[in-house]
Amino acid sequence: MKVYTKTGDKGTTGLYGGTRVSKNSLKIESYGTVDELNSYLGLIRSYEINPALEEEIIIIQKDLFNLGAELATPVNKLYLANGKPRIPKTVSEEDITQLEDWIDDLESQLEQLTHFILPGGDLAASHAHVARCICRRAERFTVGLAEVEEIRPELQKYLNRLSDYLFVLGRKIALDNKHEELKWIPGE
């Protein structure tokens, strides 16, 4: 199978299930930003980070592929003619709970926040903060998409929780690598 098909040369792309849409549609912005986020998570894994964190990120990357596949599928094509789901695994409440458990675990290892902190630290921690911002953008696009077509609420909820995870991930990586958090003090 070739990487290029030439079918998108005129500004359209095929959704999962065959429907073609403009490459600047909200649907494409939504799952394209999820894809961008997934690539950034791969970048974070390229650094030497705690192996347990790397395993969590791999699970999240798989979840994001499933989430993106669902976003890339028209609502009327989510199920095959035989009634089976087109996408075998989608994000669920269990996946959201897993994120919450990871957040709670990471927060228990961190100093309680009393101020906003400036994003930064080393490269891995800084990239976690960039990934958090990309996740928020993916969430905004997905919220916009939900205003014009039906999507499962778990998709938005997962992205919302994931941005929280990425925030504490950045903090944990900075702590592991002995980088002091810089507080933002209003008026300074």
mmCIF file of C-alpha atoms in Angstrom:
data_model
loop_
_atom_site.group_PDB
_atom_site.id
_atom_site.type_symbol
_atom_site.label_atom_id
_atom_site.label_comp_id
_atom_site.label_asym_id
_atom_site.label_seq_id
_atom_site.Cartn_x
_atom_site.Cartn_y
_atom_site.Cartn_z
ATOM 1 C CA MET A 1 0.000 0.000 0.000
ATOM 2 C CA LYS A 2 1.356 3.426 -0.942
ATOM 3 C CA VAL A 3 1.446 6.334 1.486
ATOM 4 C CA TYR A 4 0.107 8.744 -1.113
ATOM 5 C CA THR A 5 -3.206 8.328 -2.897
ATOM 6 C CA LYS A 6 -3.538 11.707 -4.670
ATOM 7 C CA THR A 7 -7.228 11.723 -3.674
ATOM 8 C CA GLY A 8 -6.648 14.679 -1.341
ATOM 9 C CA ASP A 9 -4.921 16.899 -3.879
ATOM 10 C CA LYS A 10 -8.008 19.088 -4.253
ATOM 11 C CA GLY A 11 -8.466 19.796 -0.548
ATOM 12 C CA THR A 12 -10.669 16.920 0.571
ATOM 13 C CA THR A 13 -9.940 13.856 2.655
ATOM 14 C CA GLY A 14 -11.698 10.587 3.278
ATOM 15 C CA LEU A 15 -13.257 9.814 6.626
ATOM 16 C CA TYR A 16 -13.356 6.338 8.105
ATOM 17 C CA GLY A 17 -16.216 4.716 6.221
ATOM 18 C CA GLY A 18 -15.574 6.491 2.903
ATOM 19 C CA THR A 19 -17.252 9.918 3.157
ATOM 20 C CA ARG A 20 -15.140 12.800 1.778
ATOM 21 C CA VAL A 21 -14.962 16.202 3.499
ATOM 22 C CA SER A 22 -12.947 19.414 3.238
ATOM 23 C CA LYS A 23 -9.563 19.239 4.920
ATOM 24 C CA ASN A 24 -10.421 22.359 6.910
ATOM 25 C CA SER A 25 -13.636 20.949 8.385
ATOM 26 C CA LEU A 26 -14.088 20.975 12.140
ATOM 27 C CA LYS A 27 -14.033 17.169 12.116
ATOM 28 C CA ILE A 28 -10.572 17.160 10.511
ATOM 29 C CA GLU A 29 -9.337 19.906 12.873
ATOM 30 C CA SER A 30 -10.562 17.824 15.795
ATOM 31 C CA TYR A 31 -8.961 14.485 14.971
ATOM 32 C CA GLY A 32 -5.950 16.157 13.349
ATOM 33 C CA THR A 33 -5.180 17.911 16.613
ATOM 34 C CA VAL A 34 -5.561 14.605 18.459
ATOM 35 C CA ASP A 35 -2.992 13.171 16.018
ATOM 36 C CA GLU A 36 -0.670 16.131 16.691
ATOM 37 C CA LEU A 37 -1.024 15.513 20.426
ATOM 38 C CA ASN A 38 -0.225 11.837 19.952
ATOM 39 C CA SER A 39 2.972 12.739 18.101
ATOM 40 C CA TYR A 40 3.971 15.080 20.920
ATOM 41 C CA LEU A 41 3.486 12.288 23.425
ATOM 42 C CA GLY A 42 5.862 10.202 21.325
ATOM 43 C CA LEU A 43 8.357 13.058 21.571
ATOM 44 C CA ILE A 44 8.069 13.045 25.368
ATOM 45 C CA ARG A 45 8.736 9.299 25.388
ATOM 46 C CA SER A 46 11.967 9.900 23.458
ATOM 47 C CA TYR A 47 13.465 11.471 26.595
ATOM 48 C CA GLU A 48 14.745 9.483 29.537
ATOM 49 C CA ILE A 49 11.728 9.530 31.821
ATOM 50 C CA ASN A 50 10.466 7.244 34.545
ATOM 51 C CA PRO A 51 9.571 3.884 32.885
ATOM 52 C CA ALA A 52 6.183 3.817 34.653
ATOM 53 C CA LEU A 53 5.345 7.212 33.117
ATOM 54 C CA GLU A 54 6.446 5.958 29.721
ATOM 55 C CA GLU A 55 4.064 2.987 30.056
ATOM 56 C CA GLU A 56 1.204 5.337 30.955
ATOM 57 C CA ILE A 57 1.975 7.493 27.922
ATOM 58 C CA ILE A 58 1.937 4.440 25.629
ATOM 59 C CA ILE A 59 -1.528 3.503 26.927
ATOM 60 C CA ILE A 60 -2.681 7.093 26.364
ATOM 61 C CA GLN A 61 -1.294 7.063 22.818
ATOM 62 C CA LYS A 62 -3.341 3.944 22.062
ATOM 63 C CA ASP A 63 -6.419 5.604 23.575
ATOM 64 C CA LEU A 64 -5.822 8.650 21.376
ATOM 65 C CA PHE A 65 -5.691 6.487 18.241
ATOM 66 C CA ASN A 66 -9.061 5.012 19.226
ATOM 67 C CA LEU A 67 -10.467 8.442 20.059
ATOM 68 C CA GLY A 68 -9.195 9.875 16.765
ATOM 69 C CA ALA A 69 -10.667 6.970 14.810
ATOM 70 C CA GLU A 70 -14.046 7.657 16.370
ATOM 71 C CA LEU A 71 -13.805 11.366 15.568
ATOM 72 C CA ALA A 72 -12.826 10.454 11.982
ATOM 73 C CA THR A 73 -15.938 8.343 11.525
ATOM 74 C CA PRO A 74 -19.251 9.886 10.473
ATOM 75 C CA VAL A 75 -21.967 9.191 13.043
ATOM 76 C CA ASN A 76 -23.990 7.204 10.498
ATOM 77 C CA LYS A 77 -20.967 4.951 9.831
ATOM 78 C CA LEU A 78 -20.057 4.064 13.426
ATOM 79 C CA TYR A 79 -21.704 0.659 12.988
ATOM 80 C CA LEU A 80 -21.290 -1.857 10.193
ATOM 81 C CA ALA A 81 -24.259 -3.345 8.339
ATOM 82 C CA ASN A 82 -24.133 -6.369 10.666
ATOM 83 C CA GLY A 83 -24.551 -4.073 13.700
ATOM 84 C CA LYS A 84 -20.990 -4.474 14.958
ATOM 85 C CA PRO A 85 -19.055 -1.313 15.834
ATOM 86 C CA ARG A 86 -16.683 -0.149 13.087
ATOM 87 C CA ILE A 87 -14.161 0.804 15.786
ATOM 88 C CA PRO A 88 -13.574 -2.169 18.109
ATOM 89 C CA LYS A 89 -12.250 -0.140 21.079
ATOM 90 C CA THR A 90 -13.289 3.375 21.994
ATOM 91 C CA VAL A 91 -12.462 5.502 25.015
ATOM 92 C CA SER A 92 -14.673 4.686 27.963
ATOM 93 C CA GLU A 93 -15.455 5.790 31.492
ATOM 94 C CA GLU A 94 -12.897 3.188 32.619
ATOM 95 C CA ASP A 95 -10.185 4.963 30.593
ATOM 96 C CA ILE A 96 -11.183 8.277 32.170
ATOM 97 C CA THR A 97 -11.055 6.715 35.636
ATOM 98 C CA GLN A 98 -7.589 5.352 34.823
ATOM 99 C CA LEU A 99 -6.430 8.894 33.994
ATOM 100 C CA GLU A 100 -7.897 10.145 37.276
ATOM 101 C CA ASP A 101 -6.083 7.408 39.206
ATOM 102 C CA TRP A 102 -2.797 8.325 37.527
ATOM 103 C CA ILE A 103 -3.383 12.019 38.272
ATOM 104 C CA ASP A 104 -4.079 11.250 41.938
ATOM 105 C CA ASP A 105 -0.946 9.106 42.160
ATOM 106 C CA LEU A 106 1.260 11.766 40.561
ATOM 107 C CA GLU A 107 -0.220 14.568 42.669
ATOM 108 C CA SER A 108 0.507 12.582 45.840
ATOM 109 C CA GLN A 109 4.204 12.783 44.905
ATOM 110 C CA LEU A 110 4.170 16.542 44.256
ATOM 111 C CA GLU A 111 4.131 19.614 46.451
ATOM 112 C CA GLN A 112 0.625 21.055 46.701
ATOM 113 C CA LEU A 113 0.209 24.081 44.459
ATOM 114 C CA THR A 114 -0.503 27.436 46.081
ATOM 115 C CA HIS A 115 0.360 29.528 42.999
ATOM 116 C CA PHE A 116 0.290 29.181 39.258
ATOM 117 C CA ILE A 117 3.583 27.898 37.902
ATOM 118 C CA LEU A 118 5.421 28.899 34.760
ATOM 119 C CA PRO A 119 5.586 26.065 32.220
ATOM 120 C CA GLY A 120 9.140 24.834 31.874
ATOM 121 C CA GLY A 121 11.774 22.732 33.516
ATOM 122 C CA ASP A 122 13.840 20.486 31.302
ATOM 123 C CA LEU A 123 12.932 19.591 27.716
ATOM 124 C CA ALA A 124 10.742 16.608 28.634
ATOM 125 C CA ALA A 125 8.759 18.599 31.224
ATOM 126 C CA SER A 126 8.433 21.548 28.835
ATOM 127 C CA HIS A 127 7.149 19.258 26.099
ATOM 128 C CA ALA A 128 4.573 17.847 28.528
ATOM 129 C CA HIS A 129 3.292 21.409 29.011
ATOM 130 C CA VAL A 130 3.157 21.950 25.231
ATOM 131 C CA ALA A 131 1.266 18.647 24.920
ATOM 132 C CA ARG A 132 -1.192 19.934 27.550
ATOM 133 C CA CYS A 133 -1.871 23.005 25.409
ATOM 134 C CA ILE A 134 -2.336 20.867 22.283
ATOM 135 C CA CYS A 135 -4.725 18.671 24.269
ATOM 136 C CA ARG A 136 -6.751 21.737 25.271
ATOM 137 C CA ARG A 137 -6.925 22.762 21.605
ATOM 138 C CA ALA A 138 -8.104 19.261 20.647
ATOM 139 C CA GLU A 139 -10.729 19.535 23.367
ATOM 140 C CA ARG A 140 -11.925 22.931 22.058
ATOM 141 C CA PHE A 141 -12.246 21.566 18.518
ATOM 142 C CA THR A 142 -14.099 18.528 19.837
ATOM 143 C CA VAL A 143 -16.488 20.713 21.835
ATOM 144 C CA GLY A 144 -17.129 22.727 18.663
ATOM 145 C CA LEU A 145 -17.711 19.531 16.711
ATOM 146 C CA ALA A 146 -20.181 18.337 19.357
ATOM 147 C CA GLU A 147 -22.181 21.517 18.747
ATOM 148 C CA VAL A 148 -22.793 20.531 15.114
ATOM 149 C CA GLU A 149 -22.880 16.722 15.232
ATOM 150 C CA GLU A 150 -23.425 13.994 17.758
ATOM 151 C CA ILE A 151 -20.335 12.650 19.485
ATOM 152 C CA ARG A 152 -20.101 10.624 22.648
ATOM 153 C CA PRO A 153 -19.507 12.812 25.725
ATOM 154 C CA GLU A 154 -16.707 10.481 26.836
ATOM 155 C CA LEU A 155 -14.499 11.892 24.064
ATOM 156 C CA GLN A 156 -14.629 15.437 25.458
ATOM 157 C CA LYS A 157 -14.354 14.182 29.020
ATOM 158 C CA TYR A 158 -11.266 12.095 28.180
ATOM 159 C CA LEU A 159 -9.510 15.065 26.556
ATOM 160 C CA ASN A 160 -10.396 17.304 29.493
ATOM 161 C CA ARG A 161 -8.981 14.814 31.982
ATOM 162 C CA LEU A 162 -5.946 14.148 29.793
ATOM 163 C CA SER A 163 -4.952 17.820 29.880
ATOM 164 C CA ASP A 164 -4.982 17.607 33.693
ATOM 165 C CA TYR A 165 -2.819 14.490 33.508
ATOM 166 C CA LEU A 166 -0.352 16.244 31.199
ATOM 167 C CA PHE A 167 -0.085 19.159 33.636
ATOM 168 C CA VAL A 168 0.866 16.905 36.546
ATOM 169 C CA LEU A 169 3.074 14.836 34.215
ATOM 170 C CA GLY A 170 5.091 17.968 33.401
ATOM 171 C CA ARG A 171 5.412 18.738 37.096
ATOM 172 C CA LYS A 172 6.454 15.165 37.930
ATOM 173 C CA ILE A 173 9.071 15.028 35.181
ATOM 174 C CA ALA A 174 10.507 18.362 36.377
ATOM 175 C CA LEU A 175 10.643 17.032 39.947
ATOM 176 C CA ASP A 176 12.270 13.757 38.858
ATOM 177 C CA ASN A 177 14.897 15.738 36.956
ATOM 178 C CA LYS A 178 15.438 18.153 39.869
ATOM 179 C CA HIS A 179 14.106 21.304 38.205
ATOM 180 C CA GLU A 180 12.573 23.827 40.553
ATOM 181 C CA GLU A 181 9.099 25.068 39.659
ATOM 182 C CA LEU A 182 8.923 28.803 39.043
ATOM 183 C CA LYS A 183 5.877 30.399 40.619
ATOM 184 C CA TRP A 184 3.914 33.084 38.861
ATOM 185 C CA ILE A 185 3.139 35.849 41.317
ATOM 186 C CA PRO A 186 0.578 38.370 40.018
ATOM 187 C CA GLY A 187 2.102 41.802 39.593
ATOM 188 C CA GLU A 188 5.703 40.630 39.309
#
